[in-house]
Coordinates of C-alpha atoms in Angstrom, one line a residue:
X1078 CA 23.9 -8.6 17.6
X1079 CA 19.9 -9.8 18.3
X1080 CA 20.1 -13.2 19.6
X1081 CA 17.1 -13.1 17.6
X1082 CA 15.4 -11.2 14.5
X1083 CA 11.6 -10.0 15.3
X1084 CA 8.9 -10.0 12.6
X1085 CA 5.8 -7.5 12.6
X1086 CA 3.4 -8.1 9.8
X1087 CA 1.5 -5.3 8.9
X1088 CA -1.9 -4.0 6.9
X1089 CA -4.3 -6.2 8.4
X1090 CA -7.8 -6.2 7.3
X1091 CA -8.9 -9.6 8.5
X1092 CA -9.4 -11.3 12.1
X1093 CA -9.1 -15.2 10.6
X1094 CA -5.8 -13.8 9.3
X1095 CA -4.2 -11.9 12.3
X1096 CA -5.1 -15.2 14.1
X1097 CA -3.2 -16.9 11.4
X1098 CA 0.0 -14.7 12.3
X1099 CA 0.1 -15.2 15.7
X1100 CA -0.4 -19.0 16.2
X1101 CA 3.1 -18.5 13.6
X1102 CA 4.7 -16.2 16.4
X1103 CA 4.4 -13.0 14.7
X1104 CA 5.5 -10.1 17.5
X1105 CA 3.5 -7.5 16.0
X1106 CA 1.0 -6.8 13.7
X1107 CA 0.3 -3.4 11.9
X1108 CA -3.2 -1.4 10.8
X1109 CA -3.0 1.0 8.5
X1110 CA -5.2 4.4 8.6
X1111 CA -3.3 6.1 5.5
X1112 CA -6.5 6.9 3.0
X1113 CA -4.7 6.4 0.0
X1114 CA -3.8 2.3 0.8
X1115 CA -5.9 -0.3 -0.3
X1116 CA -5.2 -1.7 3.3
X1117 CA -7.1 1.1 5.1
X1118 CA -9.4 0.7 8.0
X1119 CA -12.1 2.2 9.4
X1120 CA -11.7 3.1 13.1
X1121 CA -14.7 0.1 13.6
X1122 CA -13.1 -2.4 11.2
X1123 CA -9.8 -1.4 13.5
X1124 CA -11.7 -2.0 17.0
X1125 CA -12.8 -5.4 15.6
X1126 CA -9.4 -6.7 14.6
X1127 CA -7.7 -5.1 17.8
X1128 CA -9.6 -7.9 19.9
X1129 CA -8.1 -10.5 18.3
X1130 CA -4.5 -9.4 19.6
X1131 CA -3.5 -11.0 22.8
X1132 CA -1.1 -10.2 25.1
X1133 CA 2.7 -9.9 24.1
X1134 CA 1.7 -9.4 20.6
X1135 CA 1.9 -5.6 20.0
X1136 CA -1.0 -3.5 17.7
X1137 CA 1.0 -0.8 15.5
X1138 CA -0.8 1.5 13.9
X1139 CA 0.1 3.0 10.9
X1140 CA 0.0 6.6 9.9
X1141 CA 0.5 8.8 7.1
X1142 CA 0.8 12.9 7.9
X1143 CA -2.8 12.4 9.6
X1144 CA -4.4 15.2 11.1
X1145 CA -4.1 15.1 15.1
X1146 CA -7.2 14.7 16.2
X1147 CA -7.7 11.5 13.5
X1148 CA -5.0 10.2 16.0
X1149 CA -6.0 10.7 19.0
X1150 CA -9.4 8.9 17.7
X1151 CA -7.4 5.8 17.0
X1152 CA -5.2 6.4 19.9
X1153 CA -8.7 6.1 22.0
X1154 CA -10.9 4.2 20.5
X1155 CA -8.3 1.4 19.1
X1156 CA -5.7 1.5 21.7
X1157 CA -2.6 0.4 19.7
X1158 CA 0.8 -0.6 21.6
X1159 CA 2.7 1.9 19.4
X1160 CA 2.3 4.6 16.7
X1161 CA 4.0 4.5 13.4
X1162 CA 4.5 7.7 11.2
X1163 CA 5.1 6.8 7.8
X1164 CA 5.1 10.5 6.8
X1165 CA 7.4 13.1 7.3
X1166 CA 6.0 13.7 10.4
X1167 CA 8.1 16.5 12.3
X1168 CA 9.7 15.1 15.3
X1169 CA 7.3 17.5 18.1
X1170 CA 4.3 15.9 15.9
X1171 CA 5.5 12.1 16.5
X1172 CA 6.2 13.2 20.5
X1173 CA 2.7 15.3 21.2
X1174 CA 0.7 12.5 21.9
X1175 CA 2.6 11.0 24.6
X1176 CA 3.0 7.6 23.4
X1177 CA 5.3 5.1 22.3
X1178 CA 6.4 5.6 18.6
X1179 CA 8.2 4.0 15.5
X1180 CA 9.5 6.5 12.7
X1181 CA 10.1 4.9 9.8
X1182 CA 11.9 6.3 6.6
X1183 CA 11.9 6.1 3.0
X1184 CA 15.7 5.1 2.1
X1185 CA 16.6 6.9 -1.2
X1186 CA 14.2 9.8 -1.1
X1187 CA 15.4 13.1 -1.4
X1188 CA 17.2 14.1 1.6
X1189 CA 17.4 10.8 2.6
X1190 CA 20.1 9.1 -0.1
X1191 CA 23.0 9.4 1.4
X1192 CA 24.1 7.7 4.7
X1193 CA 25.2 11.1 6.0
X1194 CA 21.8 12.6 5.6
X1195 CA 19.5 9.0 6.2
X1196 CA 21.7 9.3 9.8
X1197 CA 21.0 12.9 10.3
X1198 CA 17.6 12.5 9.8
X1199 CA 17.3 9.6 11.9
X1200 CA 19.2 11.2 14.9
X1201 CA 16.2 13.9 15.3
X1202 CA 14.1 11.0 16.3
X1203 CA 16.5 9.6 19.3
X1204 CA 13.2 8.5 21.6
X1205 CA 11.6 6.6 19.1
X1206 CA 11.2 3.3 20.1
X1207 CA 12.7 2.1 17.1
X1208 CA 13.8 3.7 13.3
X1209 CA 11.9 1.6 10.2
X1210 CA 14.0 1.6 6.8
X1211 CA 11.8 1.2 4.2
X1212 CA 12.3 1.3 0.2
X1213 CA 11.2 5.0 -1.5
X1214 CA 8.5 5.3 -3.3
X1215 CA 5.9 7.5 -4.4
X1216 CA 3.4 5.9 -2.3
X1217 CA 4.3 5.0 1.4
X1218 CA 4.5 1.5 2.7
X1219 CA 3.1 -2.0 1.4
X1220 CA 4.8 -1.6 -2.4
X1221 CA 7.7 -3.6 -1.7
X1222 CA 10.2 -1.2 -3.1
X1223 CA 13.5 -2.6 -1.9
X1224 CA 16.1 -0.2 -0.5
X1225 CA 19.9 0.1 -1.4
X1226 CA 21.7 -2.1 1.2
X1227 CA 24.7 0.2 1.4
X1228 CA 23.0 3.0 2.8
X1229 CA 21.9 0.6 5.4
X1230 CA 25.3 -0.5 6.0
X1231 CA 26.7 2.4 6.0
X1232 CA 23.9 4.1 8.9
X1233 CA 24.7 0.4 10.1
X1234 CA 28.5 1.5 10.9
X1235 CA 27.7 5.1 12.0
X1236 CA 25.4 3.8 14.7
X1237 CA 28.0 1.6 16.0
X1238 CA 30.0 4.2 17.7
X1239 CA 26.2 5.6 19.2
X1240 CA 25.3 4.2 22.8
X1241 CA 21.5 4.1 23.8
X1242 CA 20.1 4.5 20.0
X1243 CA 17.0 3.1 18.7
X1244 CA 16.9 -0.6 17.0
X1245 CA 16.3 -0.6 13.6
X1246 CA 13.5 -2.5 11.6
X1247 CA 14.1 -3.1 8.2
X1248 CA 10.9 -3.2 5.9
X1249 CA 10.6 -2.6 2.0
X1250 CA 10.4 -6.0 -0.5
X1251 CA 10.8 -8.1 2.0
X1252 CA 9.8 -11.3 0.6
X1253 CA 10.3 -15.4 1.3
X1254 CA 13.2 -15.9 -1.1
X1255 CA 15.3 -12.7 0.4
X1256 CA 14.5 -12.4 4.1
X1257 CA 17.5 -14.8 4.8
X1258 CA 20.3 -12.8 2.6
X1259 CA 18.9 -9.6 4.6
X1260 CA 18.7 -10.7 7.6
X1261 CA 22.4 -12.0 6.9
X1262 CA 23.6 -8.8 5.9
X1263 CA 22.6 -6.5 7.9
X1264 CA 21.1 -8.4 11.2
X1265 CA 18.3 -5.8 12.1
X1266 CA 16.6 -6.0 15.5
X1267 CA 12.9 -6.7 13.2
X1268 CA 11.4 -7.3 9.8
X1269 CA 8.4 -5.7 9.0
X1270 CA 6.5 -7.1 5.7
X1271 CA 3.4 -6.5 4.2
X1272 CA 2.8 -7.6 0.5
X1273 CA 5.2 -10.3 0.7
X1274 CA 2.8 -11.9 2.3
X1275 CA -0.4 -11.8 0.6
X1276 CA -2.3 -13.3 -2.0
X1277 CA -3.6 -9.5 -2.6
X1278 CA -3.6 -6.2 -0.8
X1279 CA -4.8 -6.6 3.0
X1280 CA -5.4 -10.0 2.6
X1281 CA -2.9 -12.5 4.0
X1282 CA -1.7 -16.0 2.8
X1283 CA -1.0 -18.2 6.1
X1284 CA 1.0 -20.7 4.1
X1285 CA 2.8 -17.1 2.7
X1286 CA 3.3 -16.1 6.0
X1287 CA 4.3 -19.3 7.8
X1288 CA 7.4 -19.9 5.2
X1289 CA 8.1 -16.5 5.8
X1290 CA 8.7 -16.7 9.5
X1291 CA 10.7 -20.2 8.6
X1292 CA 13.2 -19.0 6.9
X1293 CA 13.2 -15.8 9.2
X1294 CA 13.9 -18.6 12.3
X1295 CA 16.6 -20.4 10.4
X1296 CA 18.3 -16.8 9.6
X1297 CA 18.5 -15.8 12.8
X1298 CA 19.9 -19.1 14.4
X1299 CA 23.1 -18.7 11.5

């Protein structure tokens, strides 16, 4: 067990707002360069928000089956702690570029909605830095499509008996008045959480955010 539950706040799109989530003790917080999300950057508006990270807050940045060399632009020209393919992402693709890597999943899609197969599919991926479960949908990430808790119980259990294995974040409808019964149930090593923390896509409510990380303290300590 974590002796305490991390937090990385993702889709971004404002620097008053990342400043917001940091002075709250946010560990990391997430950009997103999938097209199709109303939280999209441009690699500028990414280089902007990247300066208002300090140091021992980590920059994620998101991904979605992007082409390599969009990648490698980000890779240079943002510099992001770690890389996070949302896709389905092969694992040679995830390990090409050299650099550290979360793979996340979408709990319930096909091939992934049973524990047997969610744990196969995770075990291809032993040097990611950590395994994100996040709700299925037809979109990826940000919709707050909750997952079914027994499948994460049940990888939960099967990982038990696993030495050296990646952490896992849970993400998917995570939201003020449920963080605490998740966090008691299944006691991940992170939270990741997007929409549940915004007035509207990409932009952030601090008093949102601020309750969120309260009750995510007070789960933790129980």
């Amino acid at each position: 067990m974590y002796s305490r539950t991390r937090v990385k706040i993702c889709g971004f799109t404002r620097a008053q707002d990342i400043d917001a989530a940091v002075q709250l003790g946010a560990d990391a917080v997430g950009f997103v360069f999938y097209p199709k999300s109303a939280r999209m950057l441009s690699t500028q508006q990414a280089v902007a928000l990247r300066a208002h990270v300090p140091a021992f807050v980590q920059a994620v940045s998101l991904f979605v089956n992007a082409p390599e060399g969009f990648v490698r632009e980000i890779l240079e020209q943002v510099q992001p702690d770690l890389l996070q393919f949302h896709g389905e992402e092969s694992p040679q693709e995830c390990r090409r570029y050299a650099h550290p890597y979360i793979k996340a999943f979408r709990v319930g899609a096909p091939g992934l909605d049973t524990v047997d197969s969610l744990f196969e599919q995770c075990m291809k991926y032993p040097d990611a830095r950590a395994w994100l479960m996040d709700g299925y949908h037809d979109a990826y990430g940000g919709t707050g499509t909750a997952f079914d808790p027994a499948l994460i119980q049940g990888l939960q259990l099967r990982l038990r008996s696993q030495e050296g294995l990646p952490p896992l974040v849970l993400a998917g409808g995570m939201r003020i008045d449920n963080v605490a019964d998740r966090v008691a149930l299944h006691r991940p090593y992170a939270i990741d959480v997007s929409s549940g923390v915004e007035l509207e896509p990409g932009v952030k409510c601090p008093a949102k955010m601020g309750q969120f990380m309260q009750m995510l303290s007070e789960a933790s300590r129980n």
